[in-house]
PDB file of C-alpha atoms in Angstrom:
ATOM      1  CA  MET A  10      -2.359 -11.593 -14.176  1.00  0.00           C
ATOM      2  CA  ALA A  11       0.864 -10.822 -12.203  1.00  0.00           C
ATOM      3  CA  ILE A  12       1.418  -7.579  -9.862  1.00  0.00           C
ATOM      4  CA  PRO A  13       4.532  -6.132 -10.330  1.00  0.00           C
ATOM      5  CA  SER A  14       6.471  -5.766  -7.261  1.00  0.00           C
ATOM      6  CA  PRO A  15       8.733  -2.760  -6.546  1.00  0.00           C
ATOM      7  CA  SER A  16      12.217  -3.653  -7.672  1.00  0.00           C
ATOM      8  CA  SER A  17      15.154  -2.803  -6.028  1.00  0.00           C
ATOM      9  CA  SER A  18      16.421   0.876  -7.259  1.00  0.00           C
ATOM     10  CA  SER A  19      12.603   1.480  -5.687  1.00  0.00           C
ATOM     11  CA  LYS A  20      13.392   0.136  -2.620  1.00  0.00           C
ATOM     12  CA  PHE A  21      16.744   1.885  -2.847  1.00  0.00           C
ATOM     13  CA  SER A  22      15.053   4.939  -3.676  1.00  0.00           C
ATOM     14  CA  LEU A  23      12.885   4.605  -0.340  1.00  0.00           C
ATOM     15  CA  LEU A  24      16.053   4.054   1.641  1.00  0.00           C
ATOM     16  CA  LEU A  25      17.505   7.491   0.242  1.00  0.00           C
ATOM     17  CA  MET A  26      14.194   8.949   1.085  1.00  0.00           C
ATOM     18  CA  ILE A  27      14.256   7.422   4.501  1.00  0.00           C
ATOM     19  CA  LEU A  28      17.944   8.817   5.131  1.00  0.00           C
ATOM     20  CA  PHE A  29      16.650  12.406   3.837  1.00  0.00           C
ATOM     21  CA  ILE A  30      13.990  12.536   6.292  1.00  0.00           C
ATOM     22  CA  SER A  31      15.899  11.254   8.728  1.00  0.00           C
ATOM     23  CA  THR A  32      18.676  14.080   8.398  1.00  0.00           C
ATOM     24  CA  LEU A  33      15.566  16.382   8.436  1.00  0.00           C
ATOM     25  CA  SER A  34      14.291  15.525  11.362  1.00  0.00           C
ATOM     26  CA  SER A  35      18.147  15.221  13.502  1.00  0.00           C
ATOM     27  CA  ALA A  36      18.294  19.462  12.429  1.00  0.00           C
ATOM     28  CA  ASN A  37      14.407  19.877  14.093  1.00  0.00           C
ATOM     29  CA  LEU A  38      12.886  21.033  10.945  1.00  0.00           C
ATOM     30  CA  VAL A  39       9.633  21.566  10.016  1.00  0.00           C
ATOM     31  CA  LEU A  40       8.784  19.157   7.189  1.00  0.00           C
ATOM     32  CA  LYS A  41       5.472  19.899   4.861  1.00  0.00           C
ATOM     33  CA  VAL A  42       5.453  18.596   1.748  1.00  0.00           C
ATOM     34  CA  SER A  43       3.844  19.965  -1.148  1.00  0.00           C
ATOM     35  CA  GLU A  44       2.271  17.639  -3.599  1.00  0.00           C
ATOM     36  CA  SER A  45       4.655  18.560  -6.786  1.00  0.00           C
ATOM     37  CA  THR A  46       7.270  17.118  -3.997  1.00  0.00           C
ATOM     38  CA  ILE A  47       5.980  13.646  -4.077  1.00  0.00           C
ATOM     39  CA  ASN A  48       5.293  13.944  -7.705  1.00  0.00           C
ATOM     40  CA  ALA A  49       9.064  14.800  -8.097  1.00  0.00           C
ATOM     41  CA  ILE A  50       9.939  12.412  -5.639  1.00  0.00           C
ATOM     42  CA  CYS A  51       7.782   9.660  -6.880  1.00  0.00           C
ATOM     43  CA  THR A  52       8.411  10.662 -10.977  1.00  0.00           C
ATOM     44  CA  LYS A  53      12.509   9.187 -10.469  1.00  0.00           C
ATOM     45  CA  THR A  54      11.307   5.669  -9.564  1.00  0.00           C
ATOM     46  CA  LEU A  55      10.950   3.165 -11.391  1.00  0.00           C
ATOM     47  CA  ASN A  56       7.386   2.714 -10.325  1.00  0.00           C
ATOM     48  CA  PRO A  57       6.152   6.311  -9.314  1.00  0.00           C
ATOM     49  CA  SER A  58       2.990   5.370  -8.528  1.00  0.00           C
ATOM     50  CA  PHE A  59       3.836   1.937  -6.670  1.00  0.00           C
ATOM     51  CA  SER A  60       1.294   1.863  -3.534  1.00  0.00           C
ATOM     52  CA  LYS A  61      -1.983   3.399  -4.965  1.00  0.00           C
ATOM     53  CA  SER A  62      -1.878   1.464  -8.639  1.00  0.00           C
ATOM     54  CA  ASN A  63      -0.879  -2.195  -6.942  1.00  0.00           C
ATOM     55  CA  ALA A  64      -4.129  -1.323  -4.833  1.00  0.00           C
ATOM     56  CA  THR A  65      -5.878  -0.594  -8.041  1.00  0.00           C
ATOM     57  CA  ASN A  66      -4.708  -3.218  -9.916  1.00  0.00           C
ATOM     58  CA  SER A  67      -5.165  -5.646  -7.180  1.00  0.00           C
ATOM     59  CA  SER A  68      -8.224  -4.604  -6.878  1.00  0.00           C
ATOM     60  CA  ASP A  69      -9.228  -4.829 -10.795  1.00  0.00           C
ATOM     61  CA  GLN A  70      -7.671  -8.607 -10.071  1.00  0.00           C
ATOM     62  CA  ILE A  71     -10.449  -9.451  -7.438  1.00  0.00           C
ATOM     63  CA  HIS A  72     -12.993  -8.008  -8.853  1.00  0.00           C
ATOM     64  CA  SER A  73     -12.036 -10.465 -12.059  1.00  0.00           C
ATOM     65  CA  LEU A  74     -11.721 -13.385  -9.506  1.00  0.00           C
ATOM     66  CA  ILE A  75     -15.076 -12.998  -8.300  1.00  0.00           C
ATOM     67  CA  GLN A  76     -16.708 -12.993 -11.777  1.00  0.00           C
ATOM     68  CA  HIS A  77     -14.425 -16.039 -12.822  1.00  0.00           C
ATOM     69  CA  THR A  78     -14.612 -18.222  -9.564  1.00  0.00           C
ATOM     70  CA  ASP A  79     -16.941 -21.024  -9.500  1.00  0.00           C
ATOM     71  CA  ASN A  80     -16.061 -21.957  -5.819  1.00  0.00           C
ATOM     72  CA  PRO A  81     -18.560 -20.219  -3.474  1.00  0.00           C
ATOM     73  CA  GLN A  82     -16.245 -19.995  -0.809  1.00  0.00           C
ATOM     74  CA  LEU A  83     -13.158 -18.567  -2.704  1.00  0.00           C
ATOM     75  CA  LYS A  84     -16.086 -16.201  -4.297  1.00  0.00           C
ATOM     76  CA  GLU A  85     -16.695 -14.969  -0.449  1.00  0.00           C
ATOM     77  CA  ARG A  86     -12.871 -14.061   0.209  1.00  0.00           C
ATOM     78  CA  TYR A  87     -12.412 -12.572  -2.975  1.00  0.00           C
ATOM     79  CA  THR A  88     -15.590 -10.127  -2.066  1.00  0.00           C
ATOM     80  CA  SER A  89     -14.203  -9.499   1.148  1.00  0.00           C
ATOM     81  CA  CYS A  90     -10.793  -8.609   0.275  1.00  0.00           C
ATOM     82  CA  SER A  91     -12.375  -6.124  -2.484  1.00  0.00           C
ATOM     83  CA  LYS A  92     -14.096  -4.700   0.064  1.00  0.00           C
ATOM     84  CA  ASN A  93     -11.272  -3.975   1.768  1.00  0.00           C
ATOM     85  CA  TYR A  94      -9.304  -2.770  -1.383  1.00  0.00           C
ATOM     86  CA  ASP A  95     -11.114  -0.054  -2.201  1.00  0.00           C
ATOM     87  CA  ASN A  96     -10.634   1.078   2.209  1.00  0.00           C
ATOM     88  CA  ALA A  97      -7.113   0.492   1.681  1.00  0.00           C
ATOM     89  CA  ILE A  98      -7.146   3.019  -1.524  1.00  0.00           C
ATOM     90  CA  GLY A  99      -9.190   5.677   0.078  1.00  0.00           C
ATOM     91  CA  ASP A 100      -6.361   5.220   3.185  1.00  0.00           C
ATOM     92  CA  PHE A 101      -3.908   5.355   0.540  1.00  0.00           C
ATOM     93  CA  LYS A 102      -5.465   9.058  -0.452  1.00  0.00           C
ATOM     94  CA  GLN A 103      -5.910  10.349   3.348  1.00  0.00           C
ATOM     95  CA  ALA A 104      -2.241   9.553   3.285  1.00  0.00           C
ATOM     96  CA  LYS A 105      -1.036  11.601   0.425  1.00  0.00           C
ATOM     97  CA  LYS A 106      -3.426  14.487   1.764  1.00  0.00           C
ATOM     98  CA  ARG A 107      -1.943  14.173   5.503  1.00  0.00           C
ATOM     99  CA  LEU A 108       1.734  14.255   4.073  1.00  0.00           C
ATOM    100  CA  ILE A 109       0.993  17.145   1.846  1.00  0.00           C
ATOM    101  CA  LYS A 110       0.064  18.789   5.285  1.00  0.00           C
ATOM    102  CA  GLY A 111       2.496  17.671   7.224  1.00  0.00           C
ATOM    103  CA  ASN A 112       0.161  15.565   9.265  1.00  0.00           C
ATOM    104  CA  LYS A 113       2.649  13.043  10.836  1.00  0.00           C
ATOM    105  CA  ASN A 114       0.590  11.258  12.841  1.00  0.00           C
ATOM    106  CA  GLY A 115      -2.306  11.619  10.414  1.00  0.00           C
ATOM    107  CA  LEU A 116      -0.182   9.754   7.475  1.00  0.00           C
ATOM    108  CA  LYS A 117       0.749   6.936  10.287  1.00  0.00           C
ATOM    109  CA  ASP A 118      -2.476   6.037  10.895  1.00  0.00           C
ATOM    110  CA  ALA A 119      -3.798   6.160   7.464  1.00  0.00           C
ATOM    111  CA  ALA A 120      -0.761   4.032   6.831  1.00  0.00           C
ATOM    112  CA  ALA A 121      -1.620   1.780   9.599  1.00  0.00           C
ATOM    113  CA  THR A 122      -5.416   1.513   8.546  1.00  0.00           C
ATOM    114  CA  ALA A 123      -4.482   0.291   4.994  1.00  0.00           C
ATOM    115  CA  MET A 124      -2.479  -2.090   6.757  1.00  0.00           C
ATOM    116  CA  GLY A 125      -5.324  -3.615   8.286  1.00  0.00           C
ATOM    117  CA  GLU A 126      -7.320  -3.547   5.426  1.00  0.00           C
ATOM    118  CA  PHE A 127      -4.308  -5.612   3.466  1.00  0.00           C
ATOM    119  CA  ASN A 128      -4.332  -8.024   6.629  1.00  0.00           C
ATOM    120  CA  ALA A 129      -7.757  -8.375   6.949  1.00  0.00           C
ATOM    121  CA  CYS A 130      -7.874  -9.940   3.676  1.00  0.00           C
ATOM    122  CA  GLY A 131      -4.728 -11.744   3.978  1.00  0.00           C
ATOM    123  CA  GLU A 132      -6.916 -13.682   6.762  1.00  0.00           C
ATOM    124  CA  ASN A 133      -9.379 -14.733   4.792  1.00  0.00           C
ATOM    125  CA  PHE A 134      -6.646 -17.253   2.630  1.00  0.00           C
ATOM    126  CA  ARG A 135      -5.420 -18.609   5.706  1.00  0.00           C
ATOM    127  CA  GLN A 136      -7.667 -22.245   5.204  1.00  0.00           C
ATOM    128  CA  ALA A 137      -8.696 -23.753   2.491  1.00  0.00           C
ATOM    129  CA  PRO A 138      -9.942 -23.652  -0.285  1.00  0.00           C
ATOM    130  CA  VAL A 139      -6.155 -22.608  -1.666  1.00  0.00           C
ATOM    131  CA  ASP A 140      -6.770 -19.354  -3.396  1.00  0.00           C
ATOM    132  CA  PRO A 141      -4.673 -19.809  -7.035  1.00  0.00           C
ATOM    133  CA  SER A 142      -4.301 -16.683  -7.896  1.00  0.00           C
ATOM    134  CA  THR A 143      -1.086 -14.197  -7.598  1.00  0.00           C
ATOM    135  CA  LEU A 144      -3.355 -11.838  -5.363  1.00  0.00           C
ATOM    136  CA  GLN A 145      -1.545 -13.379  -1.869  1.00  0.00           C
ATOM    137  CA  LYS A 146       1.641 -12.599  -3.339  1.00  0.00           C
ATOM    138  CA  SER A 147       0.041  -8.634  -4.504  1.00  0.00           C
ATOM    139  CA  ASN A 148      -0.925  -8.663  -0.993  1.00  0.00           C
ATOM    140  CA  GLU A 149       2.533  -8.803   0.459  1.00  0.00           C
ATOM    141  CA  ASN A 150       3.550  -6.473  -1.198  1.00  0.00           C
ATOM    142  CA  LEU A 151       1.310  -3.850  -0.202  1.00  0.00           C
ATOM    143  CA  LEU A 152       1.634  -5.265   3.180  1.00  0.00           C
ATOM    144  CA  ASP A 153       5.277  -4.142   2.821  1.00  0.00           C
ATOM    145  CA  PHE A 154       5.006  -0.671   1.186  1.00  0.00           C
ATOM    146  CA  CYS A 155       2.839  -0.010   4.210  1.00  0.00           C
ATOM    147  CA  SER A 156       5.408  -1.116   6.465  1.00  0.00           C
ATOM    148  CA  ILE A 157       7.943   1.410   5.169  1.00  0.00           C
ATOM    149  CA  ILE A 158       5.375   4.354   5.236  1.00  0.00           C
ATOM    150  CA  LEU A 159       5.051   3.365   8.923  1.00  0.00           C
ATOM    151  CA  VAL A 160       9.482   3.376   9.541  1.00  0.00           C
ATOM    152  CA  MET A 161       9.427   5.983   7.732  1.00  0.00           C
ATOM    153  CA  THR A 162       6.983   8.435  10.079  1.00  0.00           C
ATOM    154  CA  LYS A 163       9.111   7.598  12.732  1.00  0.00           C
ATOM    155  CA  TYR A 164      11.714   9.767  11.171  1.00  0.00           C
ATOM    156  CA  LEU A 165       9.773  12.670  10.422  1.00  0.00           C
ATOM    157  CA  PRO A 166       9.896  15.981  12.672  1.00  0.00           C
TER     158      PRO A 166
END
């Protein structure tokens, strides 16, 4: 089961958002984002709930891999990743709440914590046996998304 990666259009949308935020930042405005603003921005992208839905889809994939693998080492690694993804999904929920409250540092912390969870999962697969699934690519996409959030927080007022 392949997990969709962000298209060039959604990456372009993120870049536009970064430019918009940097413009606000240079104007020394206080930025508080409402949930309706987040939803309005996200619904205009090709994949409106990319981060949480990708993390959720990957988590579902991991649960399926746990059930269907016969290799005990892979089963242990998938189980570890499952815990990482559960934590990261919670971090994404916190990131959204903190963005709505205008808590730049809280948003940055939540994104960094989610990134740490995805890194921990990825570390599980740096040795044999090789993971035959698409989990590693999905994990890399989510790491990229977290890094975009971290860069964006630098431009928030």
